[in-house]
mmCIF file of C-alpha atoms in Angstrom:
data_model
loop_
_atom_site.group_PDB
_atom_site.id
_atom_site.type_symbol
_atom_site.label_atom_id
_atom_site.label_comp_id
_atom_site.label_asym_id
_atom_site.label_seq_id
_atom_site.Cartn_x
_atom_site.Cartn_y
_atom_site.Cartn_z
ATOM 1 C CA MET I 30 70.055 76.652 41.342
ATOM 2 C CA MET I 31 71.897 79.573 41.221
ATOM 3 C CA LYS I 32 68.723 80.945 43.292
ATOM 4 C CA LYS I 33 69.471 78.550 46.093
ATOM 5 C CA LEU I 34 73.416 79.103 45.769
ATOM 6 C CA LEU I 35 72.736 82.548 46.676
ATOM 7 C CA PHE I 36 70.248 81.939 49.183
ATOM 8 C CA THR I 37 73.333 79.821 50.854
ATOM 9 C CA PHE I 38 75.604 82.071 50.821
ATOM 10 C CA LEU I 39 73.795 84.928 52.229
ATOM 11 C CA PHE I 40 72.248 82.216 55.399
ATOM 12 C CA LEU I 41 75.907 81.876 55.797
ATOM 13 C CA LEU I 42 76.981 85.131 55.240
ATOM 14 C CA ILE I 43 74.583 86.742 58.209
ATOM 15 C CA SER I 44 75.816 83.360 59.954
ATOM 16 C CA PHE I 45 79.022 84.351 60.219
ATOM 17 C CA GLY I 46 77.883 88.681 61.629
ATOM 18 C CA ASN I 47 75.878 87.271 63.932
ATOM 19 C CA GLN I 48 78.988 85.480 65.570
ATOM 20 C CA ALA I 49 79.242 86.564 68.782
ATOM 21 C CA GLN I 50 82.714 87.712 69.604
ATOM 22 C CA SER I 51 85.468 86.361 72.028
ATOM 23 C CA ILE I 52 86.232 88.480 74.799
ATOM 24 C CA GLY I 53 88.419 87.271 77.628
ATOM 25 C CA ILE I 54 91.272 87.939 80.883
ATOM 26 C CA VAL I 55 93.570 87.796 80.576
ATOM 27 C CA GLY I 56 96.906 88.960 83.530
ATOM 28 C CA ASP I 57 99.374 88.413 86.041
ATOM 29 C CA PHE I 58 97.321 85.643 87.724
ATOM 30 C CA ASN I 59 97.817 83.136 84.711
ATOM 31 C CA GLY I 60 100.597 84.833 83.607
ATOM 32 C CA TRP I 61 99.754 86.405 80.539
ATOM 33 C CA GLY I 62 99.233 83.488 79.177
ATOM 34 C CA SER I 63 95.750 81.573 77.855
ATOM 35 C CA ASP I 64 92.447 83.776 78.291
ATOM 36 C CA VAL I 65 89.851 82.941 80.709
ATOM 37 C CA VAL I 66 86.886 82.782 78.190
ATOM 38 C CA MET I 67 83.541 85.308 79.032
ATOM 39 C CA THR I 68 80.022 83.944 78.835
ATOM 40 C CA THR I 69 77.506 86.577 76.707
ATOM 41 C CA SER I 70 73.855 85.847 75.312
ATOM 42 C CA ASP I 71 73.665 89.097 73.068
ATOM 43 C CA ASN I 72 77.804 90.060 72.072
ATOM 44 C CA GLU I 73 77.944 93.016 74.289
ATOM 45 C CA ASN I 74 77.747 92.145 77.926
ATOM 46 C CA TYR I 75 80.047 89.644 79.082
ATOM 47 C CA SER I 76 80.873 88.029 82.439
ATOM 48 C CA VAL I 77 82.487 85.267 84.894
ATOM 49 C CA SER I 78 80.938 84.721 88.053
ATOM 50 C CA GLY I 79 82.979 83.703 91.259
ATOM 51 C CA TYR I 80 86.324 83.479 89.631
ATOM 52 C CA THR I 81 89.544 83.641 92.271
ATOM 53 C CA PHE I 82 92.773 85.676 91.531
ATOM 54 C CA GLY I 83 95.324 83.665 93.159
ATOM 55 C CA LEU I 84 97.839 86.880 93.408
ATOM 56 C CA THR I 85 97.548 90.655 92.966
ATOM 57 C CA GLY I 86 98.434 91.811 89.694
ATOM 58 C CA GLY I 87 97.648 93.499 86.116
ATOM 59 C CA VAL I 88 94.503 91.872 84.079
ATOM 60 C CA LYS I 89 93.421 93.063 80.892
ATOM 61 C CA PHE I 90 90.363 91.992 78.756
ATOM 62 C CA ARG I 91 91.107 91.480 74.790
ATOM 63 C CA GLN I 92 89.004 89.531 71.977
ATOM 64 C CA ASP I 93 89.756 86.750 70.140
ATOM 65 C CA GLY I 94 92.865 85.228 72.635
ATOM 66 C CA ALA I 95 95.200 87.866 70.835
ATOM 67 C CA TRP I 96 96.543 91.386 71.715
ATOM 68 C CA ALA I 97 94.680 93.041 68.230
ATOM 69 C CA VAL I 98 91.934 94.679 70.373
ATOM 70 C CA ASN I 99 92.498 94.391 74.489
ATOM 71 C CA TRP I 100 90.741 96.774 77.582
ATOM 72 C CA GLY I 101 92.590 98.487 80.536
ATOM 73 C CA SER I 102 92.901 101.259 82.978
ATOM 74 C CA ASN I 103 94.092 102.052 86.345
ATOM 75 C CA SER I 104 90.858 101.639 87.910
ATOM 76 C CA PHE I 105 89.717 98.992 90.295
ATOM 77 C CA PRO I 106 86.884 97.687 91.064
ATOM 78 C CA THR I 107 84.566 99.727 88.625
ATOM 79 C CA GLY I 108 85.737 101.538 85.681
ATOM 80 C CA THR I 109 85.616 102.090 81.627
ATOM 81 C CA GLY I 110 88.461 100.154 80.048
ATOM 82 C CA THR I 111 90.122 101.719 77.000
ATOM 83 C CA SER I 112 91.973 100.288 73.708
ATOM 84 C CA GLY I 113 94.432 99.127 74.903
ATOM 85 C CA GLY I 114 94.569 100.953 77.923
ATOM 86 C CA PRO I 115 97.048 99.692 81.145
ATOM 87 C CA ASN I 116 96.704 96.907 83.037
ATOM 88 C CA ILE I 117 93.724 96.879 85.307
ATOM 89 C CA PRO I 118 95.498 96.533 88.972
ATOM 90 C CA VAL I 119 93.028 93.625 90.816
ATOM 91 C CA PRO I 120 93.374 92.579 94.204
ATOM 92 C CA ALA I 121 93.837 88.616 95.029
ATOM 93 C CA GLY I 122 90.618 87.489 95.713
ATOM 94 C CA THR I 123 87.777 85.851 94.217
ATOM 95 C CA TYR I 124 84.806 88.342 92.283
ATOM 96 C CA ASP I 125 82.221 88.251 89.746
ATOM 97 C CA ILE I 126 82.828 89.750 86.409
ATOM 98 C CA ALA I 127 81.369 92.262 84.043
ATOM 99 C CA PHE I 128 82.348 93.702 80.662
ATOM 100 C CA ASN I 129 80.824 95.831 78.405
ATOM 101 C CA ARG I 130 82.492 94.769 74.976
ATOM 102 C CA THR I 131 80.938 98.482 73.146
ATOM 103 C CA THR I 132 81.540 101.026 76.024
ATOM 104 C CA GLY I 133 84.310 99.386 78.246
ATOM 105 C CA ALA I 134 82.348 99.096 81.356
ATOM 106 C CA TYR I 135 83.554 96.650 83.726
ATOM 107 C CA SER I 136 82.849 95.889 87.289
ATOM 108 C CA PHE I 137 84.674 92.825 90.029
ATOM 109 C CA THR I 138 82.487 92.350 92.236
ATOM 110 C CA ALA I 139 84.106 90.392 95.294
ATOM 111 C CA VAL I 140 82.199 87.009 96.155
ATOM 112 C CA SER I 141 82.966 85.848 100.094
ATOM 113 C CA ALA I 142 82.206 82.131 98.900
ATOM 114 C CA GLY I 143 79.864 81.249 101.435
ATOM 115 C CA PHE I 144 81.364 83.920 104.215
ATOM 116 C CA ASP I 145 79.848 87.204 105.897
ATOM 117 C CA ASN I 146 79.973 90.016 102.991
ATOM 118 C CA ILE I 147 81.768 93.073 104.652
ATOM 119 C CA GLY I 148 81.589 96.329 102.496
ATOM 120 C CA PHE I 149 82.326 99.899 103.644
ATOM 121 C CA ILE I 150 80.473 103.036 102.588
ATOM 122 C CA GLY I 151 80.615 106.636 103.040
ATOM 123 C CA LEU I 152 80.657 110.410 101.336
ATOM 124 C CA PHE I 153 83.168 108.968 98.951
ATOM 125 C CA ASN I 154 80.019 107.413 96.487
ATOM 126 C CA ASP I 155 77.185 109.613 99.147
ATOM 127 C CA TRP I 156 76.437 106.877 100.980
ATOM 128 C CA THR I 157 74.446 104.676 98.068
ATOM 129 C CA GLU I 158 75.471 100.949 98.137
ATOM 130 C CA SER I 159 78.507 99.748 100.345
ATOM 131 C CA VAL I 160 81.915 98.574 98.390
ATOM 132 C CA ALA I 161 82.328 94.604 98.878
ATOM 133 C CA MET I 162 86.120 93.880 100.677
ATOM 134 C CA ILE I 163 87.832 90.214 100.265
ATOM 135 C CA THR I 164 88.320 87.731 102.257
ATOM 136 C CA THR I 165 89.972 84.334 102.659
ATOM 137 C CA ASN I 166 88.861 83.075 105.464
ATOM 138 C CA GLY I 167 85.813 85.379 106.605
ATOM 139 C CA ILE I 168 87.048 86.841 109.779
ATOM 140 C CA GLU I 169 90.108 89.588 108.094
ATOM 141 C CA TYR I 170 88.607 91.620 105.134
ATOM 142 C CA SER I 171 90.995 93.926 102.927
ATOM 143 C CA MET I 172 90.713 96.700 100.081
ATOM 144 C CA PRO I 173 94.247 97.369 98.519
ATOM 145 C CA ASN I 174 94.800 100.638 97.266
ATOM 146 C CA TYR I 175 91.492 102.520 97.276
ATOM 147 C CA TYR I 176 91.166 106.230 96.317
ATOM 148 C CA PHE I 177 88.477 107.744 99.093
ATOM 149 C CA GLY I 178 87.364 111.398 97.276
ATOM 150 C CA ASP I 179 85.369 112.481 100.081
ATOM 151 C CA ASN I 180 85.600 111.830 104.046
ATOM 152 C CA ASN I 181 84.019 109.173 106.617
ATOM 153 C CA VAL I 182 83.209 105.723 106.219
ATOM 154 C CA LYS I 183 81.611 103.205 108.058
ATOM 155 C CA PHE I 184 81.601 99.182 107.629
ATOM 156 C CA ARG I 185 78.749 97.104 107.152
ATOM 157 C CA LYS I 186 77.538 93.797 106.705
ATOM 158 C CA ASP I 187 75.404 92.609 103.242
ATOM 159 C CA ASN I 188 75.207 95.882 102.000
ATOM 160 C CA SER I 189 72.302 96.755 104.911
ATOM 161 C CA TRP I 190 72.276 99.061 107.658
ATOM 162 C CA GLU I 191 71.055 96.832 109.786
ATOM 163 C CA VAL I 192 74.407 95.698 111.200
ATOM 164 C CA ASN I 193 77.125 98.205 110.882
ATOM 165 C CA TRP I 194 80.010 99.316 111.982
ATOM 166 C CA GLY I 195 81.770 102.947 113.056
ATOM 167 C CA GLY I 196 84.503 104.507 115.372
ATOM 168 C CA ASP I 197 85.729 107.877 116.784
ATOM 169 C CA THR I 198 89.679 107.360 115.524
ATOM 170 C CA PHE I 199 91.582 107.286 112.093
ATOM 171 C CA PRO I 200 93.824 106.009 110.425
ATOM 172 C CA GLY I 201 93.132 102.813 113.004
ATOM 173 C CA GLY I 202 90.968 102.011 115.891
ATOM 174 C CA THR I 203 88.338 98.898 117.476
ATOM 175 C CA ALA I 204 84.893 100.068 115.902
ATOM 176 C CA THR I 205 81.864 99.501 117.282
ATOM 177 C CA LEU I 206 78.420 98.329 116.704
ATOM 178 C CA ASN I 207 76.154 101.053 114.655
ATOM 179 C CA GLY I 208 79.059 103.651 115.843
ATOM 180 C CA ASN I 209 80.204 106.889 114.863
ATOM 181 C CA ASP I 210 81.022 107.399 111.194
ATOM 182 C CA ILE I 211 85.018 106.519 110.945
ATOM 183 C CA PRO I 212 87.063 110.379 110.488
ATOM 184 C CA LEU I 213 88.473 109.033 106.758
ATOM 185 C CA THR I 214 90.147 111.978 104.707
ATOM 186 C CA ILE I 215 90.631 112.479 101.694
ATOM 187 C CA GLY I 216 93.030 109.460 99.859
ATOM 188 C CA PHE I 217 94.612 106.362 98.629
ATOM 189 C CA TYR I 218 94.602 103.758 102.074
ATOM 190 C CA ASN I 219 94.824 99.942 101.697
ATOM 191 C CA VAL I 220 91.860 98.837 104.070
ATOM 192 C CA ASN I 221 92.438 96.253 106.543
ATOM 193 C CA PHE I 222 89.122 95.450 109.107
ATOM 194 C CA ASN I 223 88.399 92.488 111.329
ATOM 195 C CA LYS I 224 85.221 90.719 111.832
ATOM 196 C CA ASN I 225 85.887 89.192 115.119
ATOM 197 C CA THR I 226 87.374 91.908 117.105
ATOM 198 C CA LEU I 227 86.716 95.015 114.976
ATOM 199 C CA VAL I 228 89.849 96.014 114.759
ATOM 200 C CA TYR I 229 90.336 98.022 111.804
ATOM 201 C CA ASN I 230 92.871 100.114 109.532
ATOM 202 C CA PHE I 231 93.623 102.925 106.868
ATOM 203 C CA ASP I 232 97.072 102.412 105.749
ATOM 204 C CA GLN I 233 98.046 105.295 103.365
ATOM 205 C CA VAL I 234 99.337 103.556 100.117
ATOM 206 C CA PRO I 235 102.693 103.988 99.607
ATOM 207 C CA VAL I 236 104.341 105.420 96.107
ATOM 208 C CA SER I 237 107.683 104.357 95.131
ATOM 209 C CA ILE I 238 110.539 105.482 93.211
ATOM 210 C CA LEU I 239 112.752 102.724 91.595
ATOM 211 C CA GLY I 240 115.198 101.393 88.639
ATOM 212 C CA THR I 241 118.348 101.342 86.883
ATOM 213 C CA GLY I 242 118.566 105.041 87.835
ATOM 214 C CA ALA I 243 118.377 104.232 91.289
ATOM 215 C CA LEU I 244 119.102 101.620 93.557
ATOM 216 C CA GLY I 245 118.104 98.724 91.208
ATOM 217 C CA TRP I 246 115.102 97.603 89.647
ATOM 218 C CA ASP I 247 114.806 95.231 93.390
ATOM 219 C CA THR I 248 115.220 98.050 96.000
ATOM 220 C CA ASP I 249 111.864 100.759 96.435
ATOM 221 C CA ILE I 250 113.042 103.704 97.717
ATOM 222 C CA GLN I 251 110.236 105.053 99.654
ATOM 223 C CA MET I 252 108.588 108.611 99.376
ATOM 224 C CA ASN I 253 107.051 110.912 101.638
ATOM 225 C CA SER I 254 103.519 112.465 101.640
ATOM 226 C CA THR I 255 101.425 114.248 104.451
ATOM 227 C CA ASP I 256 98.304 114.653 102.546
ATOM 228 C CA GLY I 257 96.709 110.710 102.564
ATOM 229 C CA GLY I 258 99.133 109.611 99.735
ATOM 230 C CA ILE I 259 98.147 111.852 96.815
ATOM 231 C CA ASN I 260 101.396 114.463 97.041
ATOM 232 C CA PHE I 261 104.729 112.539 97.485
ATOM 233 C CA THR I 262 108.301 114.240 97.714
ATOM 234 C CA LEU I 263 112.106 112.773 98.221
ATOM 235 C CA ASP I 264 114.607 115.197 98.823
ATOM 236 C CA ASN I 265 118.499 115.085 97.847
ATOM 237 C CA LEU I 266 117.935 111.577 95.863
ATOM 238 C CA THR I 267 121.260 110.888 94.111
ATOM 239 C CA LEU I 268 120.502 109.117 91.016
ATOM 240 C CA VAL I 269 122.281 107.651 88.020
ATOM 241 C CA ASP I 270 121.942 107.880 84.366
ATOM 242 C CA GLY I 271 119.291 105.465 83.694
ATOM 243 C CA VAL I 272 115.540 104.605 84.131
ATOM 244 C CA VAL I 273 113.283 104.776 87.074
ATOM 245 C CA LYS I 274 109.828 104.049 87.573
ATOM 246 C CA PHE I 275 107.239 105.557 90.004
ATOM 247 C CA ARG I 276 104.824 102.769 91.626
ATOM 248 C CA ALA I 277 101.956 101.856 94.414
ATOM 249 C CA ASN I 278 102.070 99.553 97.116
ATOM 250 C CA ASN I 279 105.926 98.329 95.612
ATOM 251 C CA SER I 280 104.161 96.724 93.852
ATOM 252 C CA TRP I 281 103.751 96.804 89.515
ATOM 253 C CA ALA I 282 100.100 96.561 89.696
ATOM 254 C CA THR I 283 99.897 100.381 89.748
ATOM 255 C CA ASN I 284 102.654 101.783 88.466
ATOM 256 C CA TRP I 285 104.002 105.015 86.299
ATOM 257 C CA GLY I 286 106.242 105.487 84.087
ATOM 258 C CA SER I 287 106.896 108.991 80.984
ATOM 259 C CA ASP I 288 109.628 109.483 78.506
ATOM 260 C CA THR I 289 110.473 113.191 80.060
ATOM 261 C CA PHE I 290 112.971 114.001 82.218
ATOM 262 C CA PRO I 291 113.672 115.965 84.968
ATOM 263 C CA ILE I 292 109.506 116.829 84.385
ATOM 264 C CA GLY I 293 106.887 115.261 82.837
ATOM 265 C CA THR I 294 103.578 113.511 83.290
ATOM 266 C CA GLY I 295 103.554 109.952 84.616
ATOM 267 C CA VAL I 296 100.479 107.549 82.756
ATOM 268 C CA ALA I 297 99.633 104.427 84.284
ATOM 269 C CA ASP I 298 102.135 101.603 82.600
ATOM 270 C CA GLY I 299 104.243 104.099 80.997
ATOM 271 C CA ILE I 300 107.808 104.017 79.534
ATOM 272 C CA ASP I 301 110.635 104.147 81.490
ATOM 273 C CA ILE I 302 111.770 107.701 83.207
ATOM 274 C CA PRO I 303 115.209 108.783 81.778
ATOM 275 C CA THR I 304 117.566 109.557 84.281
ATOM 276 C CA VAL I 305 120.339 111.776 84.163
ATOM 277 C CA ALA I 306 123.020 111.533 86.866
ATOM 278 C CA GLY I 307 122.760 113.997 90.108
ATOM 279 C CA THR I 308 121.042 114.836 92.964
ATOM 280 C CA TYR I 309 117.676 115.799 92.908
ATOM 281 C CA ASN I 310 114.671 116.842 95.069
ATOM 282 C CA VAL I 311 111.337 114.617 93.608
ATOM 283 C CA THR I 312 107.709 115.532 93.427
ATOM 284 C CA PHE I 313 104.929 112.863 92.153
ATOM 285 C CA ASN I 314 100.800 113.853 91.952
ATOM 286 C CA ARG I 315 99.730 110.515 91.859
ATOM 287 C CA LEU I 316 96.046 111.757 90.750
ATOM 288 C CA THR I 317 97.948 113.440 87.519
ATOM 289 C CA GLY I 318 100.989 111.711 87.105
#
């Protein structure tokens, strides 16, 4: 009898230990409510196919529907989530999502939902694989807040050179089939491409400052950049006692804060920066914070 009970106990213990951890996705898209539960076959790699995010915002992975174990990062569409990391800035769209619970590696692959798969490729990724763009109508494609670490880019269909478009002008122009490399320069851009007209635009991602120490949380004060949206400046800014933050695209999906003033290093989704009344020349580097 004792042997039978011991065997039963060990069986239950092993079975419990082998149970898959529940990994889910939560964020602004669902009001940080119930997790979208991912599937797994090995308790390590998790996935969700064709999930639609109805709005642009922050997203995190977490375990067992609780915040005790969660992962985040400020990188999109791929990256490595860290424990308690910042919100992942995910644009509205439909994606196949993959996540590795052991390494934290994740990917959001845009799904065309029956539309043509249009992406961009260039020196920034050694011309290896197209970055899929997002579309809701199969005509207008976009990718917000993307960092290009090297020059030149082209658009192409189905991750293949069989159909590709290039152009001679930057930051905007009209592409031609098999055209030249678009002379993109290093920086952060909101990318737009119209498949019908072939008009394209690489709009520098704006960075602003806002908060109770400036003009309030409803008014973004835009900063200036001359190097593709990496270094920003703003002269003669009048501040009052309060707090401020920096953010990109006038959205909280990507923002920076810190607990030091007047000098510091902003971290993604960091705390509000305390301000002291006065007039300041402000500088911010979004690569280093």
